[in-house]
Each structure stands twice: as structure tokens, then as C-alpha cells.
Amino acid sequence: MSSATELTPDQVRTRLAEFTVIDVRTPGEYASGHLAGAHNIPLDLLDAALDALRAAAGRGDLLVVCASGARSAQARERLAEHGVPAVTLSGGTGNWTRLGHDLHRPAGARPVWAMERQVRLAAGSLVLVGLLAGRRWTAARWLSAGVAGGLVFSAVTDTCGMARVLAKLPHNQPRATDLDATLTALGG
């Protein structure tokens, strides 16, 4: 594998068959469209898949993918800490589709908003509720302040607690990730 840690969609498209593609988005995001042949291992289950990922990396290059590139960069760093080399897709599946490349969409899969969009909706709604309720109950403004503080913390640490909570909601879990089946597929 080259020393690059990130590849453009065009670089990936020309070599897609050479990669073992790991999609670290939620099962709902994955089901709404993913790179052909991608295996879904949500970011919060990555540690449980380390042995299988190490074995897959021993057979060929790993490509880690998410919606924007943020979660896949976190996954790549975590894998590197454990000696598992991987590259990420620059700009994630969002950039992939913007450049006209197709995503595999299983028949009957319903679209799910990207996690970043869900976070913006939830955070914006909570801030608005806090401000509107604060007109009647002054203490309600603390809700807006708390969300603002959480967003600042999220930006500084490049983590997102709200995304972790939203990922557990039923609409983001159309079917649970069958981690055992994914690990078995990676093993062969």
C-alpha cells in the first residue's frame, strides 16, 4: 500500500476491485446506498472487528468509507494504532456521488439522511425549542446553551455525542448489522 492516507473518488473508482471496502456508517446509512462490495462495520463496532480487518489488510488494501470522510478518518487512525493499514475515501460517499459515481442501493431500501444532516436537524431543533421556551421560562434557555456547548466541544474534539445517540434510533437501524456474517465474509 502506498503512504497515502486518503484517495480521491476517481483514484478509488479506477482501483475499486483491488480494495476491501469497509463502510463505517450506521446500518441505516449503509442500506440507503454504499460502494459496491462494501462491508458494513459501524464505527462503534470497529474494535470488535480488528482481527478480521488485520487479516483482510494482510491480503490486500483496505478502504474505509463514511458519508463525509470524518468517521472514516477516525476509523483509519484507530486501525493504524493497532497496526492495520488503511486509506480513506476523500469526502466520503457524498463526494463520490457528487462526482457522478454510483452507489449500490439494495432493492426496497429506504433513504436515510446522512448523520451530519440528522445532527444539524436535532441540534437546530433543540436550540430553537430552548429559545422559544425561554421566552416563557428563562431557565429553558440553558437547553440552547447546552447544545451550543456540545457543538463547540464536538468541533474541538472531532467527536459527536449527539451522532452516537442518533445512530441508535430505530430509523438508523433498519436491520442490525450482522457483525458475525461480516467478519466471516472478511475472513474468506
C-alpha positions as semicolon CSV with decimal commas, in nm:
position;residue;x (nm);y (nm);z (nm)
1;M;0,000;0,000;0,000
2;S;0,124;0,350;-0,072
3;S;0,191;0,602;0,202
4;A;-0,125;0,798;0,111
5;T;-0,394;0,800;0,377
6;E;-0,669;0,943;0,157
7;L;-0,766;0,880;-0,205
8;T;-0,993;1,081;-0,432
9;P;-1,311;0,924;-0,570
10;D;-1,152;0,900;-0,916
11;Q;-0,846;0,721;-0,774
12;V;-1,073;0,479;-0,587
13;R;-1,303;0,421;-0,886
14;T;-1,014;0,302;-1,103
15;R;-0,895;0,061;-0,829
16;L;-1,222;-0,027;-0,653
17;A;-1,191;-0,401;-0,728
18;E;-0,850;-0,405;-0,554
19;F;-0,987;-0,285;-0,219
20;T;-1,165;-0,448;0,068
21;V;-1,414;-0,168;0,136
22;I;-1,526;-0,108;0,495
23;D;-1,822;0,129;0,540
24;V;-1,825;0,264;0,897
25;R;-2,163;0,440;0,875
26;T;-2,475;0,328;1,060
27;P;-2,668;0,034;0,916
28;G;-2,940;0,277;0,802
29;E;-2,695;0,496;0,615
30;Y;-2,527;0,190;0,465
31;A;-2,861;0,045;0,350
32;S;-2,953;0,369;0,175
33;G;-2,653;0,334;-0,058
34;H;-2,291;0,219;-0,039
35;L;-1,993;0,145;-0,261
36;A;-2,028;-0,183;-0,444
37;G;-1,891;-0,471;-0,238
38;A;-1,861;-0,267;0,083
39;H;-1,883;-0,440;0,420
40;N;-2,073;-0,253;0,694
41;I;-1,884;-0,230;1,022
42;P;-2,023;0,072;1,209
43;L;-1,758;0,285;1,375
44;D;-1,873;0,184;1,724
45;L;-1,815;-0,186;1,636
46;L;-1,473;-0,137;1,479
47;D;-1,277;-0,266;1,779
48;A;-1,466;-0,597;1,770
49;A;-1,362;-0,640;1,406
50;L;-0,988;-0,567;1,447
51;D;-0,867;-0,925;1,399
52;A;-1,071;-0,973;1,080
53;L;-0,964;-0,633;0,949
54;R;-0,599;-0,712;1,021
55;A;-0,635;-1,038;0,827
56;A;-0,811;-0,862;0,537
57;A;-0,538;-0,596;0,527
58;G;-0,281;-0,875;0,507
59;R;-0,443;-0,996;0,184
60;G;-0,485;-0,652;0,021
61;D;-0,558;-0,284;0,065
62;L;-0,835;-0,164;0,298
63;L;-1,050;0,135;0,204
64;V;-1,254;0,288;0,487
65;V;-1,560;0,489;0,384
66;C;-1,826;0,704;0,552
67;A;-2,057;0,985;0,441
68;S;-1,816;1,280;0,460
69;G;-1,476;1,137;0,548
70;A;-1,479;1,231;0,919
71;R;-1,577;0,893;1,064
72;S;-1,361;0,704;0,816
73;A;-1,061;0,918;0,919
74;Q;-1,130;0,827;1,283
75;A;-1,154;0,461;1,185
76;R;-0,831;0,477;0,983
77;E;-0,650;0,634;1,279
78;R;-0,785;0,369;1,516
79;L;-0,681;0,094;1,276
80;A;-0,333;0,248;1,241
81;E;-0,296;0,246;1,622
82;H;-0,343;-0,132;1,601
83;G;-0,106;-0,178;1,308
84;V;-0,376;-0,216;1,044
85;P;-0,302;-0,003;0,734
86;A;-0,596;0,158;0,554
87;V;-0,686;0,452;0,333
88;T;-0,999;0,664;0,327
89;L;-1,219;0,800;0,050
90;S;-1,176;1,178;0,031
91;G;-1,512;1,342;0,103
92;G;-1,686;1,010;0,161
93;T;-1,989;0,882;-0,024
94;G;-2,120;1,237;-0,051
95;N;-1,824;1,338;-0,267
96;W;-1,841;1,003;-0,451
97;T;-2,199;1,069;-0,567
98;R;-2,136;1,441;-0,635
99;L;-1,875;1,334;-0,889
100;G;-2,128;1,107;-1,060
101;H;-2,020;0,768;-0,927
102;D;-2,292;0,519;-0,840
103;L;-2,381;0,372;-0,505
104;H;-2,525;0,024;-0,464
105;R;-2,879;0,052;-0,328
106;P;-3,044;-0,273;-0,222
107;A;-3,396;-0,325;-0,353
108;G;-3,653;-0,183;-0,113
109;A;-3,401;0,018;0,090
110;R;-3,542;0,348;0,205
111;P;-3,321;0,653;0,206
112;V;-3,188;0,769;0,541
113;W;-3,047;1,115;0,598
114;A;-2,673;1,136;0,645
115;M;-2,573;1,151;1,012
116;E;-2,438;1,506;0,977
117;R;-2,779;1,620;0,848
118;Q;-2,957;1,443;1,133
119;V;-2,728;1,615;1,384
120;R;-2,795;1,957;1,228
121;L;-3,171;1,897;1,246
122;A;-3,162;1,775;1,607
123;A;-2,925;2,048;1,729
124;G;-3,111;2,323;1,548
125;S;-3,446;2,199;1,679
126;L;-3,320;2,181;2,038
127;V;-3,174;2,532;2,018
128;L;-3,499;2,666;1,872
129;V;-3,708;2,492;2,139
130;G;-3,480;2,629;2,412
131;L;-3,508;2,983;2,279
132;L;-3,886;2,969;2,228
133;A;-3,950;2,806;2,566
134;G;-3,705;3,055;2,718
135;R;-3,946;3,335;2,636
136;R;-4,181;3,193;2,899
137;W;-3,939;3,006;3,127
138;T;-3,598;3,170;3,146
139;A;-3,428;2,851;3,261
140;A;-3,521;2,682;2,931
141;R;-3,252;2,889;2,759
142;W;-2,998;2,658;2,922
143;L;-3,108;2,394;2,671
144;S;-2,982;2,616;2,388
145;A;-2,664;2,694;2,578
146;G;-2,603;2,324;2,642
147;V;-2,647;2,233;2,276
148;A;-2,416;2,519;2,173
149;G;-2,155;2,399;2,421
150;G;-2,190;2,045;2,289
151;L;-2,138;2,163;1,933
152;V;-1,825;2,355;2,032
153;F;-1,692;2,050;2,218
154;S;-1,777;1,834;1,916
155;A;-1,580;2,061;1,683
156;V;-1,277;2,086;1,914
157;T;-1,255;1,710;1,978
158;D;-1,381;1,596;1,634
159;T;-1,629;1,366;1,807
160;C;-2,006;1,386;1,826
161;G;-2,208;1,252;2,116
162;M;-2,533;1,355;1,951
163;A;-2,446;1,143;1,645
164;R;-2,379;0,846;1,871
165;V;-2,723;0,885;2,026
166;L;-2,897;0,940;1,692
167;A;-2,725;0,633;1,545
168;K;-2,913;0,417;1,797
169;L;-3,258;0,542;1,687
170;P;-3,477;0,289;1,503
171;H;-3,471;0,471;1,168
172;N;-3,093;0,436;1,165
173;Q;-3,121;0,064;1,236
174;P;-3,341;-0,078;0,956
175;R;-3,168;-0,405;1,023
176;A;-2,897;-0,466;1,274
177;T;-2,550;-0,513;1,139
178;D;-2,478;-0,884;1,137
179;L;-2,122;-0,838;1,254
180;D;-2,054;-1,213;1,266
181;A;-2,157;-1,254;0,900
182;T;-1,946;-0,953;0,801
183;L;-1,644;-1,087;0,987
184;T;-1,692;-1,427;0,824
185;A;-1,706;-1,261;0,480
186;L;-1,389;-1,068;0,558
187;G;-1,216;-1,388;0,668
188;G;-1,262;-1,553;0,329
